[in-house]
Amino acid sequence: MRIVVAECTVDYEGRLSAHLPMATRLVMVKADGCVAVHADGGAYKPLNWMNAPNHLLDEGDRWVVTNPKGERLTITFGAVEFDHSLDLGDDPGLSKDGVEAELQRLLAEHPGVIEDGLTLIRREYPTPIGPVDLLCRAVDGSTVAVEVKRRGGIDGVEQLARYVEFLERDRRLAPVRGVLCAQQVKPQARRLAEDRGIGWAEVDYDALRGADSPALRLF
């Protein structure tokens, strides 16, 4: 990871145009190639960013980041306060709690609950940035990457979008689409998913466990 604290302007050209005037900001370049520009506020969300895969051209006082979609992020630097690169090593990822792990197992056994006709290819399918919970095949032959959460939030959408980008590079799997599956998908996550071209599905954990099975009812 490379971390730069510096005065900079930021210009984005793509689905729309955006400009950030000169100010001191934090710029991060992650090992997977993601470039993010942060202000000293606004919680975790960057002011602007470019997900991998992309190409970063470092011209010293100017970075130009482009991606296959034709988007361009230009960062022009003024005074640099801090510039450091470090290797964070392999990240083990978040450990799923008992309910989330069990939900993943149950959905692997019954993928049709997520989408009619869906069949499982493999659980924990590896990618360079971590395993996809479920890799499935749709009735039309396309590949579906499923991220399983207890509660689906914005982080889950962003995580899944990165997985899909990596999986799309494998010609054996393409085309690939993503589905965020949870007991509850938050409204903000639904809107972001639609913007990212990601699907979402809510499932009933108790029903999957058989709690609603008629065979278990006395009346």
PDB file of C-alpha atoms in Angstrom:
ATOM      1  CA  MET A   1       0.000   0.000   0.000  1.00  0.00           C
ATOM      2  CA  ARG A   2       1.158   3.546  -0.773  1.00  0.00           C
ATOM      3  CA  ILE A   3      -0.041   6.401   1.429  1.00  0.00           C
ATOM      4  CA  VAL A   4       0.362  10.037   0.380  1.00  0.00           C
ATOM      5  CA  VAL A   5      -0.728  13.098   2.354  1.00  0.00           C
ATOM      6  CA  ALA A   6      -0.484  16.144   0.115  1.00  0.00           C
ATOM      7  CA  GLU A   7      -2.142  19.188  -1.363  1.00  0.00           C
ATOM      8  CA  CYS A   8      -3.864  18.107  -4.557  1.00  0.00           C
ATOM      9  CA  THR A   9      -6.626  18.684  -7.049  1.00  0.00           C
ATOM     10  CA  VAL A  10      -8.702  15.775  -8.314  1.00  0.00           C
ATOM     11  CA  ASP A  11     -10.515  15.554 -11.647  1.00  0.00           C
ATOM     12  CA  TYR A  12     -12.770  12.676 -12.672  1.00  0.00           C
ATOM     13  CA  GLU A  13     -13.993  12.045 -16.219  1.00  0.00           C
ATOM     14  CA  GLY A  14     -16.390   9.191 -16.927  1.00  0.00           C
ATOM     15  CA  ARG A  15     -20.106   8.721 -16.333  1.00  0.00           C
ATOM     16  CA  LEU A  16     -20.010  12.363 -15.223  1.00  0.00           C
ATOM     17  CA  SER A  17     -17.365  15.003 -14.545  1.00  0.00           C
ATOM     18  CA  ALA A  18     -16.214  16.083 -11.088  1.00  0.00           C
ATOM     19  CA  HIS A  19     -13.546  18.447  -9.787  1.00  0.00           C
ATOM     20  CA  LEU A  20     -12.039  18.828  -6.317  1.00  0.00           C
ATOM     21  CA  PRO A  21     -10.100  22.092  -5.826  1.00  0.00           C
ATOM     22  CA  MET A  22      -6.659  22.259  -4.225  1.00  0.00           C
ATOM     23  CA  ALA A  23      -6.693  21.049  -0.600  1.00  0.00           C
ATOM     24  CA  THR A  24      -4.730  18.733   1.659  1.00  0.00           C
ATOM     25  CA  ARG A  25      -5.974  15.144   1.300  1.00  0.00           C
ATOM     26  CA  LEU A  26      -5.036  11.518   1.913  1.00  0.00           C
ATOM     27  CA  VAL A  27      -4.418   9.434  -1.212  1.00  0.00           C
ATOM     28  CA  MET A  28      -4.172   5.642  -0.912  1.00  0.00           C
ATOM     29  CA  VAL A  29      -3.080   3.106  -3.517  1.00  0.00           C
ATOM     30  CA  LYS A  30      -3.901  -0.425  -2.389  1.00  0.00           C
ATOM     31  CA  ALA A  31      -2.100  -3.588  -3.427  1.00  0.00           C
ATOM     32  CA  ASP A  32      -5.017  -4.603  -5.685  1.00  0.00           C
ATOM     33  CA  GLY A  33      -4.627  -1.303  -7.589  1.00  0.00           C
ATOM     34  CA  CYS A  34      -7.568   0.575  -6.051  1.00  0.00           C
ATOM     35  CA  VAL A  35      -6.882   4.330  -5.752  1.00  0.00           C
ATOM     36  CA  ALA A  36      -8.867   6.332  -3.181  1.00  0.00           C
ATOM     37  CA  VAL A  37      -8.813  10.018  -2.225  1.00  0.00           C
ATOM     38  CA  HIS A  38      -9.952  10.902   1.316  1.00  0.00           C
ATOM     39  CA  ALA A  39     -10.638  14.119   3.215  1.00  0.00           C
ATOM     40  CA  ASP A  40     -10.227  14.521   6.972  1.00  0.00           C
ATOM     41  CA  GLY A  41     -13.874  13.683   7.553  1.00  0.00           C
ATOM     42  CA  GLY A  42     -16.776  11.839   5.966  1.00  0.00           C
ATOM     43  CA  ALA A  43     -16.168   8.567   7.827  1.00  0.00           C
ATOM     44  CA  TYR A  44     -14.812   5.768   5.612  1.00  0.00           C
ATOM     45  CA  LYS A  45     -16.148   6.915   2.241  1.00  0.00           C
ATOM     46  CA  PRO A  46     -13.564   8.491  -0.118  1.00  0.00           C
ATOM     47  CA  LEU A  47     -14.207  11.718  -1.994  1.00  0.00           C
ATOM     48  CA  ASN A  48     -13.316   9.916  -5.208  1.00  0.00           C
ATOM     49  CA  TRP A  49     -11.819   6.580  -6.138  1.00  0.00           C
ATOM     50  CA  MET A  50     -10.988   4.180  -8.958  1.00  0.00           C
ATOM     51  CA  ASN A  51     -11.430   0.450  -8.390  1.00  0.00           C
ATOM     52  CA  ALA A  52      -9.175  -2.183  -9.928  1.00  0.00           C
ATOM     53  CA  PRO A  53      -8.510  -3.187 -12.639  1.00  0.00           C
ATOM     54  CA  ASN A  54      -6.908   0.070 -13.700  1.00  0.00           C
ATOM     55  CA  HIS A  55      -3.626   1.615 -14.839  1.00  0.00           C
ATOM     56  CA  LEU A  56      -1.802   4.269 -12.808  1.00  0.00           C
ATOM     57  CA  LEU A  57       0.613   6.541 -14.679  1.00  0.00           C
ATOM     58  CA  ASP A  58       2.890   8.289 -12.133  1.00  0.00           C
ATOM     59  CA  GLU A  59       4.270  11.505 -13.605  1.00  0.00           C
ATOM     60  CA  GLY A  60       5.665  12.753 -10.304  1.00  0.00           C
ATOM     61  CA  ASP A  61       3.460  15.746  -9.588  1.00  0.00           C
ATOM     62  CA  ARG A  62       0.539  14.213 -11.459  1.00  0.00           C
ATOM     63  CA  TRP A  63      -1.117  10.783 -11.394  1.00  0.00           C
ATOM     64  CA  VAL A  64      -3.422   9.668 -14.186  1.00  0.00           C
ATOM     65  CA  VAL A  65      -5.539   6.601 -13.385  1.00  0.00           C
ATOM     66  CA  THR A  66      -7.537   4.982 -16.194  1.00  0.00           C
ATOM     67  CA  ASN A  67      -9.632   1.817 -16.434  1.00  0.00           C
ATOM     68  CA  PRO A  68     -11.074  -0.363 -19.225  1.00  0.00           C
ATOM     69  CA  LYS A  69     -14.414   1.454 -18.950  1.00  0.00           C
ATOM     70  CA  GLY A  70     -12.804   4.668 -20.239  1.00  0.00           C
ATOM     71  CA  GLU A  71     -12.944   6.460 -16.884  1.00  0.00           C
ATOM     72  CA  ARG A  72     -10.070   8.770 -15.924  1.00  0.00           C
ATOM     73  CA  LEU A  73      -8.993  10.064 -12.507  1.00  0.00           C
ATOM     74  CA  THR A  74      -6.322  12.794 -12.540  1.00  0.00           C
ATOM     75  CA  ILE A  75      -4.627  13.789  -9.279  1.00  0.00           C
ATOM     76  CA  THR A  76      -2.358  16.839  -9.485  1.00  0.00           C
ATOM     77  CA  PHE A  77      -0.123  17.335  -6.459  1.00  0.00           C
ATOM     78  CA  GLY A  78       1.116  20.468  -4.748  1.00  0.00           C
ATOM     79  CA  ALA A  79       3.076  20.317  -1.498  1.00  0.00           C
ATOM     80  CA  VAL A  80       3.621  16.727  -0.322  1.00  0.00           C
ATOM     81  CA  GLU A  81       3.626  16.211   3.449  1.00  0.00           C
ATOM     82  CA  PHE A  82       4.012  12.424   3.571  1.00  0.00           C
ATOM     83  CA  ASP A  83       4.685   9.658   1.021  1.00  0.00           C
ATOM     84  CA  HIS A  84       5.284   6.106   2.180  1.00  0.00           C
ATOM     85  CA  SER A  85       4.854   2.591   0.782  1.00  0.00           C
ATOM     86  CA  LEU A  86       4.533  -0.543   2.896  1.00  0.00           C
ATOM     87  CA  ASP A  87       3.565  -4.183   2.538  1.00  0.00           C
ATOM     88  CA  LEU A  88       0.610  -5.097   4.751  1.00  0.00           C
ATOM     89  CA  GLY A  89       0.920  -8.811   3.955  1.00  0.00           C
ATOM     90  CA  ASP A  90      -1.944 -11.222   3.374  1.00  0.00           C
ATOM     91  CA  ASP A  91      -5.205 -10.275   5.027  1.00  0.00           C
ATOM     92  CA  PRO A  92      -7.141 -13.199   6.537  1.00  0.00           C
ATOM     93  CA  GLY A  93     -10.431 -11.361   6.012  1.00  0.00           C
ATOM     94  CA  LEU A  94     -13.370 -11.152   8.358  1.00  0.00           C
ATOM     95  CA  SER A  95     -14.248 -14.235  10.326  1.00  0.00           C
ATOM     96  CA  LYS A  96     -17.898 -15.086   9.873  1.00  0.00           C
ATOM     97  CA  ASP A  97     -19.953 -15.521  13.019  1.00  0.00           C
ATOM     98  CA  GLY A  98     -21.936 -18.697  13.604  1.00  0.00           C
ATOM     99  CA  VAL A  99     -25.139 -17.527  11.950  1.00  0.00           C
ATOM    100  CA  GLU A 100     -23.401 -16.146   8.865  1.00  0.00           C
ATOM    101  CA  ALA A 101     -21.315 -19.304   8.403  1.00  0.00           C
ATOM    102  CA  GLU A 102     -24.402 -21.484   8.804  1.00  0.00           C
ATOM    103  CA  LEU A 103     -26.353 -19.288   6.388  1.00  0.00           C
ATOM    104  CA  GLN A 104     -23.610 -19.743   3.798  1.00  0.00           C
ATOM    105  CA  ARG A 105     -23.707 -23.529   4.280  1.00  0.00           C
ATOM    106  CA  LEU A 106     -27.490 -23.677   3.935  1.00  0.00           C
ATOM    107  CA  LEU A 107     -27.487 -21.507   0.810  1.00  0.00           C
ATOM    108  CA  ALA A 108     -24.808 -23.735  -0.722  1.00  0.00           C
ATOM    109  CA  GLU A 109     -27.219 -26.653  -0.251  1.00  0.00           C
ATOM    110  CA  HIS A 110     -30.229 -24.689  -1.560  1.00  0.00           C
ATOM    111  CA  PRO A 111     -28.920 -22.073  -4.060  1.00  0.00           C
ATOM    112  CA  GLY A 112     -32.335 -21.936  -5.743  1.00  0.00           C
ATOM    113  CA  VAL A 113     -33.522 -19.868  -2.776  1.00  0.00           C
ATOM    114  CA  ILE A 114     -31.289 -17.048  -4.021  1.00  0.00           C
ATOM    115  CA  GLU A 115     -32.437 -17.304  -7.637  1.00  0.00           C
ATOM    116  CA  ASP A 116     -34.585 -19.844  -9.487  1.00  0.00           C
ATOM    117  CA  GLY A 117     -32.487 -22.473 -11.237  1.00  0.00           C
ATOM    118  CA  LEU A 118     -29.207 -21.447  -9.594  1.00  0.00           C
ATOM    119  CA  THR A 119     -26.735 -24.316  -9.057  1.00  0.00           C
ATOM    120  CA  LEU A 120     -23.577 -24.360  -6.953  1.00  0.00           C
ATOM    121  CA  ILE A 121     -20.150 -24.577  -8.584  1.00  0.00           C
ATOM    122  CA  ARG A 122     -18.061 -24.186  -5.431  1.00  0.00           C
ATOM    123  CA  ARG A 123     -18.011 -22.633  -1.964  1.00  0.00           C
ATOM    124  CA  GLU A 124     -15.178 -20.259  -1.004  1.00  0.00           C
ATOM    125  CA  TYR A 125     -13.984 -19.829  -4.601  1.00  0.00           C
ATOM    126  CA  PRO A 126     -10.510 -18.203  -4.445  1.00  0.00           C
ATOM    127  CA  THR A 127      -9.621 -14.832  -5.985  1.00  0.00           C
ATOM    128  CA  PRO A 128      -6.447 -12.725  -5.534  1.00  0.00           C
ATOM    129  CA  ILE A 129      -8.304 -10.533  -2.998  1.00  0.00           C
ATOM    130  CA  GLY A 130     -10.100 -13.251  -1.047  1.00  0.00           C
ATOM    131  CA  PRO A 131     -12.615 -16.068  -1.517  1.00  0.00           C
ATOM    132  CA  VAL A 132     -16.092 -15.614  -2.947  1.00  0.00           C
ATOM    133  CA  ASP A 133     -18.626 -17.219  -0.598  1.00  0.00           C
ATOM    134  CA  LEU A 134     -20.531 -19.056  -3.330  1.00  0.00           C
ATOM    135  CA  LEU A 135     -19.773 -19.389  -7.020  1.00  0.00           C
ATOM    136  CA  CYS A 136     -22.865 -20.521  -8.911  1.00  0.00           C
ATOM    137  CA  ARG A 137     -24.215 -21.159 -12.398  1.00  0.00           C
ATOM    138  CA  ALA A 138     -27.426 -19.525 -13.611  1.00  0.00           C
ATOM    139  CA  VAL A 139     -29.950 -21.154 -15.934  1.00  0.00           C
ATOM    140  CA  ASP A 140     -28.649 -19.032 -18.835  1.00  0.00           C
ATOM    141  CA  GLY A 141     -25.129 -20.394 -18.296  1.00  0.00           C
ATOM    142  CA  SER A 142     -23.675 -17.230 -16.784  1.00  0.00           C
ATOM    143  CA  THR A 143     -21.566 -17.301 -13.624  1.00  0.00           C
ATOM    144  CA  VAL A 144     -22.975 -15.790 -10.437  1.00  0.00           C
ATOM    145  CA  ALA A 145     -20.769 -14.716  -7.508  1.00  0.00           C
ATOM    146  CA  VAL A 146     -22.723 -14.644  -4.244  1.00  0.00           C
ATOM    147  CA  GLU A 147     -21.575 -12.787  -1.131  1.00  0.00           C
ATOM    148  CA  VAL A 148     -23.409 -13.925   2.015  1.00  0.00           C
ATOM    149  CA  LYS A 149     -23.997 -11.548   4.947  1.00  0.00           C
ATOM    150  CA  ARG A 150     -26.315 -11.477   7.941  1.00  0.00           C
ATOM    151  CA  ARG A 151     -27.066  -7.839   7.121  1.00  0.00           C
ATOM    152  CA  GLY A 152     -26.139  -6.569   3.693  1.00  0.00           C
ATOM    153  CA  GLY A 153     -24.499  -3.143   3.753  1.00  0.00           C
ATOM    154  CA  ILE A 154     -22.469  -0.893   1.474  1.00  0.00           C
ATOM    155  CA  ASP A 155     -19.221  -2.674   2.369  1.00  0.00           C
ATOM    156  CA  GLY A 156     -20.656  -5.970   1.133  1.00  0.00           C
ATOM    157  CA  VAL A 157     -21.601  -4.410  -2.208  1.00  0.00           C
ATOM    158  CA  GLU A 158     -18.127  -2.907  -2.693  1.00  0.00           C
ATOM    159  CA  GLN A 159     -16.466  -6.188  -1.717  1.00  0.00           C
ATOM    160  CA  LEU A 160     -18.597  -8.155  -4.170  1.00  0.00           C
ATOM    161  CA  ALA A 161     -17.983  -5.644  -6.982  1.00  0.00           C
ATOM    162  CA  ARG A 162     -14.231  -6.180  -6.586  1.00  0.00           C
ATOM    163  CA  TYR A 163     -14.682  -9.961  -6.678  1.00  0.00           C
ATOM    164  CA  VAL A 164     -16.715  -9.731  -9.883  1.00  0.00           C
ATOM    165  CA  GLU A 165     -14.052  -7.566 -11.537  1.00  0.00           C
ATOM    166  CA  PHE A 166     -11.395 -10.194 -10.856  1.00  0.00           C
ATOM    167  CA  LEU A 167     -13.585 -13.141 -11.855  1.00  0.00           C
ATOM    168  CA  GLU A 168     -14.473 -11.450 -15.158  1.00  0.00           C
ATOM    169  CA  ARG A 169     -10.800 -11.742 -16.157  1.00  0.00           C
ATOM    170  CA  ASP A 170     -11.149 -15.535 -16.284  1.00  0.00           C
ATOM    171  CA  ARG A 171     -12.545 -16.388 -19.716  1.00  0.00           C
ATOM    172  CA  ARG A 172     -13.781 -19.715 -18.365  1.00  0.00           C
ATOM    173  CA  LEU A 173     -16.133 -17.876 -16.016  1.00  0.00           C
ATOM    174  CA  ALA A 174     -17.123 -14.734 -17.939  1.00  0.00           C
ATOM    175  CA  PRO A 175     -19.683 -13.291 -18.034  1.00  0.00           C
ATOM    176  CA  VAL A 176     -19.919 -12.919 -14.264  1.00  0.00           C
ATOM    177  CA  ARG A 177     -22.513 -11.046 -12.217  1.00  0.00           C
ATOM    178  CA  GLY A 178     -22.824 -10.606  -8.475  1.00  0.00           C
ATOM    179  CA  VAL A 179     -25.628 -11.118  -5.963  1.00  0.00           C
ATOM    180  CA  LEU A 180     -25.494  -9.866  -2.372  1.00  0.00           C
ATOM    181  CA  CYS A 181     -27.506 -12.288  -0.243  1.00  0.00           C
ATOM    182  CA  ALA A 182     -28.509 -11.510   3.339  1.00  0.00           C
ATOM    183  CA  GLN A 183     -31.264 -11.791   5.886  1.00  0.00           C
ATOM    184  CA  GLN A 184     -31.688  -8.053   5.443  1.00  0.00           C
ATOM    185  CA  VAL A 185     -30.240  -5.786   2.750  1.00  0.00           C
ATOM    186  CA  LYS A 186     -30.091  -2.146   3.828  1.00  0.00           C
ATOM    187  CA  PRO A 187     -31.723   0.484   1.568  1.00  0.00           C
ATOM    188  CA  GLN A 188     -28.394   2.249   0.956  1.00  0.00           C
ATOM    189  CA  ALA A 189     -26.841  -1.060  -0.091  1.00  0.00           C
ATOM    190  CA  ARG A 190     -29.724  -1.719  -2.489  1.00  0.00           C
ATOM    191  CA  ARG A 191     -29.210   1.634  -4.202  1.00  0.00           C
ATOM    192  CA  LEU A 192     -25.439   1.157  -4.450  1.00  0.00           C
ATOM    193  CA  ALA A 193     -25.924  -2.383  -5.758  1.00  0.00           C
ATOM    194  CA  GLU A 194     -28.146  -1.094  -8.548  1.00  0.00           C
ATOM    195  CA  ASP A 195     -25.512   1.529  -9.426  1.00  0.00           C
ATOM    196  CA  ARG A 196     -22.767  -1.153  -9.507  1.00  0.00           C
ATOM    197  CA  GLY A 197     -24.847  -3.613 -11.534  1.00  0.00           C
ATOM    198  CA  ILE A 198     -25.068  -5.963  -8.538  1.00  0.00           C
ATOM    199  CA  GLY A 199     -28.184  -7.957  -7.655  1.00  0.00           C
ATOM    200  CA  TRP A 200     -29.440  -8.590  -4.121  1.00  0.00           C
ATOM    201  CA  ALA A 201     -31.658 -11.108  -2.378  1.00  0.00           C
ATOM    202  CA  GLU A 202     -33.115 -11.426   1.119  1.00  0.00           C
ATOM    203  CA  VAL A 203     -33.531 -14.908   2.586  1.00  0.00           C
ATOM    204  CA  ASP A 204     -35.314 -16.324   5.626  1.00  0.00           C
ATOM    205  CA  TYR A 205     -32.713 -18.013   7.817  1.00  0.00           C
ATOM    206  CA  ASP A 206     -35.286 -19.804   9.993  1.00  0.00           C
ATOM    207  CA  ALA A 207     -37.079 -21.169   6.940  1.00  0.00           C
ATOM    208  CA  LEU A 208     -33.793 -22.483   5.582  1.00  0.00           C
ATOM    209  CA  ARG A 209     -33.129 -24.239   8.872  1.00  0.00           C
ATOM    210  CA  GLY A 210     -36.493 -25.956   8.580  1.00  0.00           C
ATOM    211  CA  ALA A 211     -38.153 -23.989  11.376  1.00  0.00           C
ATOM    212  CA  ASP A 212     -41.117 -23.265   9.078  1.00  0.00           C
ATOM    213  CA  SER A 213     -41.398 -26.812   7.756  1.00  0.00           C
ATOM    214  CA  PRO A 214     -45.033 -28.110   7.996  1.00  0.00           C
ATOM    215  CA  ALA A 215     -43.634 -31.424   9.223  1.00  0.00           C
ATOM    216  CA  LEU A 216     -42.568 -29.724  12.459  1.00  0.00           C
ATOM    217  CA  ARG A 217     -45.951 -28.167  13.212  1.00  0.00           C
ATOM    218  CA  LEU A 218     -48.552 -29.768  15.504  1.00  0.00           C
ATOM    219  CA  PHE A 219     -51.352 -27.472  14.347  1.00  0.00           C
TER     220      PHE A 219
END
